[in-house]
């Protein structure tokens, strides 16, 4: 289940830029050491060694925090357009805190603007050795003109806080009406909020000025449901039926919410029951209005049809340990991904249900519990996974090992890429640097952007090799 941030401490601002080596001027007298790829859980750091981020692996990478750690957040859809590729970017979020005292908690509604970056070539077409006059950071993109004018300025965070009693276990924004958000509290309450006034204020505000308002708004939720017998983490809005919601608790009960109007809901007091332990995650079908799936500490995944009563239509053993998280593929609706407490994650094909085994792939890369998993909204075979081993990994399940292509790549890079030999060919990217990773989300309107939350704050990242694999609209 691996979900609680223990002994939370308020985050302190850190500079997470790459380290440049203090003795650059004396580099001629120091032997050059070729950097190597470090494998977490495999390699050990020798005395005097340190890990350094390679900024050239990212089109964009930024870190920020809103004070207390956040176990859960969501990206809020905006009206700035779909498939946005030009820097700088603007992103809207909602997030719930894990403060030391219940009364110190809040839901943050915030905007991060001026998210700068630069699209990079995976393999330079011409090396600096071949052309000494070429800028080492040259790119085929002129998205970041400000980089040529003294470097990009930092992203601007603008924050509005809404008081929330108790820690926020999970929070989700409705796809169709993103100003409507639902939150699970550790007090056992599920609340629905209208954050339209805060989002409008952020949209109208200028990026110049202070980074956030320290005042906390006292706002009543639209709904405060107390019908669950325990706290919970599972919650999901239907992408097909606006306002339809399911919530699951640690007592194995799932409640269905049906919208009665734009601001009221009827919650079925009789729960759906089919698991023998805590319901950890819920996902509505991306295509069917009546179907959703759930996963549980009991190791199973259940498929439900709300028209067929309060028992699951089907259920199957998915992992040997707790099933922490699931993600239903919105590009290929027969596919479901699940992540477990034992560090494995699996890919299921619902078309194989009748055969009794839905698993088409299982990966054992992570050594600690999987805390979040999500399919890319832009590429059906790509998904991202976070784990308690402090890694965020990105996978393309369509890839296979190609020795000829590897040899060509090594020739182009002149053997400077010293990659480990035993990595799965489907592993595209490993992101590190955050402690106690909890949740990740792809940005549905900015291809290639992932946002993650951890005990020490948020990261916005756009790996360069992910961007290059996305389909082009042109």
XYZ file of C-alpha atoms in Angstrom:
474
model
C 0.000 0.000 0.000
C 3.054 2.329 0.376
C 1.278 5.653 0.431
C 1.770 7.583 3.692
C 4.445 10.254 4.040
C 5.885 9.671 7.516
C 6.940 12.586 9.738
C 6.381 15.228 7.090
C 8.535 18.324 7.234
C 7.974 21.555 5.454
C 10.019 21.685 2.270
C 12.912 24.085 1.978
C 13.773 25.703 -1.307
C 16.701 23.987 -2.988
C 18.686 24.690 -6.099
C 18.504 21.488 -8.120
C 20.505 22.601 -11.111
C 23.345 20.496 -12.383
C 26.651 20.888 -10.576
C 29.401 22.346 -12.713
C 32.553 21.344 -10.832
C 34.181 24.009 -8.705
C 37.642 23.683 -10.239
C 36.792 24.351 -13.860
C 39.768 26.672 -14.362
C 42.241 23.938 -13.409
C 40.682 21.251 -15.586
C 43.866 20.954 -17.680
C 45.777 19.537 -14.714
C 43.054 17.083 -13.687
C 42.569 13.884 -15.669
C 39.209 13.633 -17.394
C 37.004 10.868 -16.036
C 34.373 9.592 -18.432
C 30.947 9.666 -16.786
C 29.014 6.431 -16.595
C 25.351 5.521 -16.212
C 24.501 4.735 -12.601
C 21.920 2.023 -11.928
C 19.988 2.492 -8.674
C 19.759 -0.696 -6.666
C 22.675 -2.165 -8.632
C 25.632 0.224 -8.470
C 27.243 1.543 -5.307
C 28.681 5.027 -4.929
C 32.392 4.890 -4.165
C 33.993 7.333 -1.739
C 34.323 10.716 -3.386
C 31.793 9.929 -6.117
C 28.602 11.897 -6.541
C 25.553 11.654 -8.775
C 25.025 14.436 -11.273
C 21.988 15.090 -13.403
C 22.665 15.302 -17.135
C 20.584 18.317 -18.218
C 20.969 17.377 -21.866
C 18.696 14.387 -21.222
C 15.752 16.752 -20.732
C 13.986 19.230 -22.939
C 12.769 20.766 -19.689
C 13.339 20.077 -15.982
C 12.153 22.234 -13.086
C 11.600 21.685 -9.362
C 9.274 23.560 -7.002
C 7.243 23.090 -3.814
C 4.191 24.651 -2.156
C 5.261 24.197 1.487
C 4.110 20.934 3.070
C 4.604 17.691 1.115
C 1.769 16.576 -1.138
C 0.773 12.921 -1.371
C -1.547 13.639 -4.302
C -2.186 16.261 -6.975
C -3.859 16.622 -10.341
C -3.194 18.632 -13.464
C -6.115 20.908 -14.275
C -7.144 21.122 -17.923
C -7.023 24.690 -19.229
C -8.174 26.717 -22.229
C -4.677 27.415 -23.563
C -4.959 24.810 -26.315
C -4.169 21.156 -26.953
C -0.911 19.641 -28.204
C 1.155 22.621 -27.111
C 4.797 22.267 -28.143
C 6.247 25.781 -27.857
C 8.093 26.980 -24.764
C 7.485 28.546 -22.322
C 4.551 26.549 -20.934
C 1.895 27.353 -18.335
C 0.395 24.620 -16.154
C -2.458 24.618 -13.612
C -2.654 22.246 -10.637
C -4.601 21.249 -7.548
C -2.769 19.492 -4.713
C -3.486 18.491 -1.122
C -0.999 18.821 1.710
C 0.295 16.428 4.377
C 0.904 18.884 7.209
C 2.097 18.114 10.721
C -1.172 19.240 12.322
C -4.688 18.721 10.837
C -5.531 22.428 11.001
C -2.423 23.347 8.994
C -3.548 21.525 5.864
C -4.871 23.078 2.700
C -5.669 22.389 -0.919
C -3.389 24.369 -3.165
C -4.796 25.729 -6.423
C -1.817 27.031 -8.351
C -0.367 28.070 -11.665
C 3.215 27.531 -12.788
C 4.061 29.782 -15.711
C 7.201 30.473 -17.728
C 8.158 26.781 -17.776
C 11.124 27.096 -20.092
C 12.930 24.453 -22.077
C 14.645 23.566 -25.298
C 14.032 20.708 -27.701
C 17.284 18.811 -28.116
C 18.688 16.471 -30.728
C 19.140 12.963 -29.339
C 22.273 12.519 -31.447
C 24.070 15.696 -32.570
C 24.260 15.903 -36.357
C 27.709 17.456 -36.058
C 29.955 17.254 -33.024
C 31.830 20.169 -31.508
C 35.086 18.462 -32.484
C 34.042 18.488 -36.141
C 33.041 22.152 -36.006
C 34.716 24.220 -33.274
C 32.532 27.209 -34.116
C 29.329 25.326 -33.342
C 27.566 26.088 -30.068
C 27.538 22.965 -27.905
C 23.911 23.674 -26.951
C 22.666 24.373 -30.472
C 19.277 22.941 -31.342
C 16.967 22.613 -34.293
C 14.325 24.419 -32.272
C 14.020 28.144 -31.680
C 11.406 27.652 -28.987
C 13.596 29.286 -26.347
C 14.798 32.546 -27.790
C 15.251 33.900 -24.295
C 18.073 31.371 -23.749
C 20.085 33.262 -26.343
C 19.523 36.470 -24.422
C 21.249 35.615 -21.178
C 19.423 32.432 -20.168
C 15.812 31.670 -19.323
C 14.200 33.090 -16.227
C 12.845 30.715 -13.597
C 9.251 29.453 -13.626
C 6.776 31.558 -11.671
C 4.575 29.839 -9.084
C 1.304 31.532 -8.098
C -0.607 29.819 -5.322
C -4.014 30.125 -3.687
C -4.710 27.992 -0.623
C -8.107 26.670 0.462
C -8.373 25.482 4.076
C -8.775 21.718 4.485
C -9.019 20.025 7.884
C -6.787 16.964 7.898
C -4.381 15.532 5.357
C -5.475 15.073 1.765
C -5.066 11.438 0.727
C -5.966 11.965 -2.910
C -7.405 14.674 -5.141
C -8.817 14.580 -8.678
C -10.144 17.246 -11.055
C -13.102 16.425 -13.291
C -12.101 16.090 -16.937
C -15.190 17.798 -18.389
C -15.425 20.566 -15.759
C -11.885 20.900 -14.372
C -12.831 23.547 -11.807
C -14.759 20.797 -9.973
C -12.436 18.692 -7.814
C -12.979 15.783 -5.428
C -10.729 15.078 -2.440
C -10.293 12.204 0.014
C -9.454 13.279 3.581
C -7.716 11.162 6.202
C -10.711 11.963 8.407
C -12.821 9.659 6.212
C -14.710 12.429 4.398
C -14.958 12.825 0.641
C -15.518 16.409 -0.459
C -16.324 18.011 -3.804
C -15.128 21.574 -4.428
C -15.704 24.351 -6.923
C -12.389 26.117 -7.501
C -13.554 28.260 -10.423
C -12.982 31.561 -8.592
C -9.382 30.610 -7.760
C -8.599 29.342 -11.256
C -10.095 32.471 -12.800
C -8.067 34.693 -10.475
C -4.887 32.834 -11.417
C -5.680 33.043 -15.133
C -6.173 36.807 -14.906
C -3.112 37.471 -12.724
C 0.191 38.671 -14.117
C 3.265 36.482 -13.834
C 5.310 39.293 -12.345
C 5.315 39.807 -8.624
C 5.195 37.591 -5.557
C 5.176 33.821 -5.908
C 2.028 33.199 -3.940
C -0.475 34.497 -1.475
C 0.214 33.355 2.077
C -3.423 33.839 3.111
C -5.724 30.813 3.300
C -9.270 30.992 1.958
C -12.047 29.461 4.022
C -14.410 27.902 1.512
C -17.217 25.419 2.045
C -17.216 22.348 -0.219
C -20.182 21.680 -2.489
C -20.553 18.228 -0.901
C -19.133 16.639 2.245
C -19.893 12.909 2.199
C -19.509 11.038 5.487
C -20.911 7.681 4.380
C -17.595 5.806 4.191
C -16.730 3.754 7.282
C -13.019 4.533 7.047
C -10.602 6.803 5.219
C -9.619 5.921 1.681
C -7.429 6.711 -1.319
C -9.365 5.417 -4.330
C -11.263 8.029 -6.339
C -11.978 8.642 -10.025
C -14.191 10.807 -12.244
C -15.759 9.222 -15.297
C -14.245 10.556 -18.552
C -17.468 9.590 -20.364
C -20.266 10.826 -18.066
C -19.647 14.295 -16.629
C -19.934 14.352 -12.838
C -20.104 10.581 -12.317
C -17.691 9.598 -9.523
C -16.615 6.502 -7.592
C -14.826 6.484 -4.222
C -13.317 3.506 -2.397
C -12.174 3.147 1.207
C -9.867 1.065 3.369
C -12.812 -1.060 4.565
C -13.345 -2.498 1.014
C -16.452 -0.395 0.188
C -17.021 1.557 -3.050
C -19.688 4.252 -3.386
C -21.148 5.594 -6.622
C -21.872 9.297 -7.020
C -24.373 10.480 -9.632
C -24.689 14.203 -10.479
C -28.086 15.696 -9.722
C -27.092 19.132 -11.042
C -23.907 21.083 -11.705
C -23.312 21.432 -7.958
C -25.166 18.563 -6.257
C -24.693 14.790 -6.177
C -26.687 11.771 -5.095
C -24.403 9.233 -3.402
C -25.676 5.666 -3.311
C -25.602 4.675 0.381
C -25.327 0.972 -0.514
C -21.715 0.236 -1.424
C -20.262 -2.006 -4.088
C -18.426 -4.824 -2.269
C -16.192 -7.391 -3.947
C -12.780 -7.120 -2.290
C -11.714 -8.665 1.007
C -9.391 -5.781 1.914
C -8.751 -2.087 1.278
C -9.676 -0.659 -2.138
C -6.517 1.120 -3.266
C -7.399 2.610 -6.661
C -10.309 3.034 -9.088
C -10.464 3.710 -12.825
C -13.488 4.352 -15.036
C -13.553 2.924 -18.530
C -12.403 5.468 -21.139
C -15.203 4.355 -23.492
C -18.016 2.665 -21.519
C -20.230 4.816 -19.270
C -21.164 2.005 -16.840
C -17.862 0.170 -16.337
C -15.046 0.742 -13.864
C -12.228 -1.320 -12.347
C -10.823 -1.468 -8.837
C -7.692 -2.896 -7.225
C -7.077 -3.977 -3.675
C -4.653 -4.977 -0.942
C -6.094 -8.490 -1.458
C -4.050 -8.723 -4.691
C -7.027 -8.735 -7.040
C -8.502 -6.499 -9.721
C -12.288 -6.373 -10.084
C -14.349 -5.234 -13.062
C -17.720 -3.642 -12.328
C -20.850 -2.785 -14.294
C -23.026 -0.409 -12.295
C -26.139 -1.793 -14.032
C -25.536 -5.322 -12.678
C -25.844 -4.854 -8.941
C -23.271 -4.414 -6.188
C -20.950 -7.336 -6.980
C -18.166 -7.358 -9.569
C -18.861 -8.652 -13.063
C -15.410 -10.280 -13.009
C -12.430 -10.518 -10.674
C -8.954 -11.984 -11.032
C -5.699 -12.341 -9.094
C -3.339 -9.693 -10.451
C -0.283 -9.746 -8.163
C 1.133 -11.765 -5.283
C 1.168 -8.622 -3.117
C -1.033 -5.531 -2.659
C -2.174 -3.928 -5.902
C -1.497 -0.259 -5.197
C -2.398 1.516 -8.426
C -4.045 0.940 -11.807
C -4.349 2.893 -15.059
C -6.824 2.227 -17.893
C -5.345 3.005 -21.297
C -7.385 5.720 -22.992
C -5.740 5.105 -26.360
C -6.211 1.321 -26.282
C -9.202 0.601 -24.066
C -8.545 -3.155 -23.815
C -5.323 -2.514 -21.868
C -4.898 -1.948 -18.125
C -1.671 -1.393 -16.185
C -1.291 -2.317 -12.507
C 1.476 -1.655 -9.976
C 2.159 -3.699 -6.858
C 3.723 -3.456 -3.425
C 6.395 -5.951 -4.500
C 7.752 -3.507 -7.104
C 6.340 -5.300 -10.145
C 3.954 -3.820 -12.645
C 1.834 -5.726 -15.122
C -0.007 -5.096 -18.373
C -3.429 -6.732 -18.709
C -5.480 -7.332 -21.854
C -9.193 -7.574 -21.096
C -9.728 -9.571 -24.292
C -8.001 -12.476 -22.529
C -10.418 -12.537 -19.583
C -12.199 -15.602 -20.932
C -8.874 -17.472 -21.009
C -8.338 -16.893 -17.298
C -5.046 -14.969 -17.531
C -5.058 -11.325 -18.594
C -1.330 -10.634 -18.107
C 0.521 -9.973 -21.361
C 3.647 -8.449 -19.767
C 5.159 -8.197 -16.302
C 8.171 -6.121 -15.335
C 10.341 -6.584 -12.224
C 12.618 -3.577 -12.616
C 11.651 -1.655 -9.456
C 12.896 -3.003 -6.116
C 10.338 -1.217 -3.904
C 6.566 -0.614 -4.041
C 5.067 0.994 -7.119
C 3.333 4.186 -5.977
C 1.877 5.519 -9.244
C 1.326 4.335 -12.805
C -0.197 6.126 -15.776
C -0.477 5.570 -19.519
C 0.560 8.388 -21.811
C -2.448 10.290 -23.205
C -0.601 10.705 -26.508
C 1.001 7.323 -27.220
C -0.843 4.032 -26.616
C 2.272 1.951 -25.861
C 3.954 4.380 -23.438
C 3.480 4.580 -19.678
C 5.215 6.072 -16.655
C 5.803 4.431 -13.269
C 6.976 5.816 -9.923
C 8.286 3.778 -7.019
C 9.438 4.037 -3.429
C 12.944 3.363 -4.772
C 13.003 7.077 -5.745
C 12.817 6.360 -9.450
C 10.352 7.532 -12.061
C 10.626 5.310 -15.114
C 9.120 5.667 -18.585
C 8.440 2.640 -20.765
C 7.523 2.000 -24.393
C 6.048 -1.487 -24.619
C 6.309 -1.554 -28.402
C 10.123 -1.612 -28.327
C 12.314 -4.650 -28.842
C 16.083 -5.017 -28.687
C 17.676 -4.062 -32.017
C 21.416 -4.771 -32.051
C 21.917 -3.176 -35.458
C 20.299 0.059 -34.320
C 22.350 0.035 -31.110
C 25.570 -0.330 -33.091
C 24.598 2.584 -35.318
C 23.802 4.740 -32.288
C 27.137 3.920 -30.642
C 28.937 4.866 -33.848
C 27.129 8.199 -33.966
C 27.951 8.974 -30.346
C 31.539 7.723 -30.726
C 31.086 5.233 -27.865
C 30.484 8.023 -25.360
C 27.277 6.372 -24.184
C 28.248 3.742 -21.650
C 24.813 2.205 -21.092
C 24.301 -0.905 -18.948
C 23.742 -4.088 -20.920
C 20.992 -5.667 -18.821
C 18.314 -2.975 -18.944
C 14.937 -3.957 -20.413
C 14.684 -2.733 -24.022
C 11.284 -1.197 -23.217
C 12.810 1.139 -20.608
C 13.042 4.576 -22.207
C 14.030 6.847 -19.342
C 14.909 6.884 -15.637
C 14.335 10.095 -13.688
C 15.843 10.481 -10.210
C 16.499 13.204 -7.672
C 13.213 13.159 -5.725
C 12.802 11.450 -2.376
C 9.789 9.276 -1.568
C 7.978 9.614 -4.906
C 4.198 9.389 -4.518
C 2.311 10.300 -7.672
C 2.829 11.267 -11.301
C 0.663 12.574 -14.122
C 1.174 13.209 -17.821
C -0.054 16.577 -19.071
C -2.888 15.842 -21.509
C -2.367 19.116 -23.402
C 1.457 19.272 -23.488
C 2.884 16.151 -25.173
C 5.858 14.677 -23.349
C 5.400 16.589 -20.065
C 5.232 14.656 -16.787
C 4.734 16.131 -13.322
C 5.589 14.202 -10.147
C 5.208 14.815 -6.426
C 7.413 13.527 -3.611
C 8.265 14.264 -0.003
C 10.612 17.038 -1.110
C 8.343 18.722 -3.653
C 7.328 18.637 -7.307
C 9.237 18.101 -10.547
C 8.173 19.089 -14.046
C 10.085 17.067 -16.608
C 10.143 16.602 -20.361
C 12.703 13.924 -21.309
C 14.197 14.575 -24.724
C 13.866 11.009 -25.962
C 10.160 10.847 -25.006
C 9.352 13.984 -26.962
C 11.016 12.536 -30.059
C 8.835 9.408 -30.056
C 5.491 11.211 -29.912
C 3.372 11.367 -33.062
C 3.535 14.653 -34.953
C 0.441 16.674 -35.740
C 2.069 18.276 -38.723
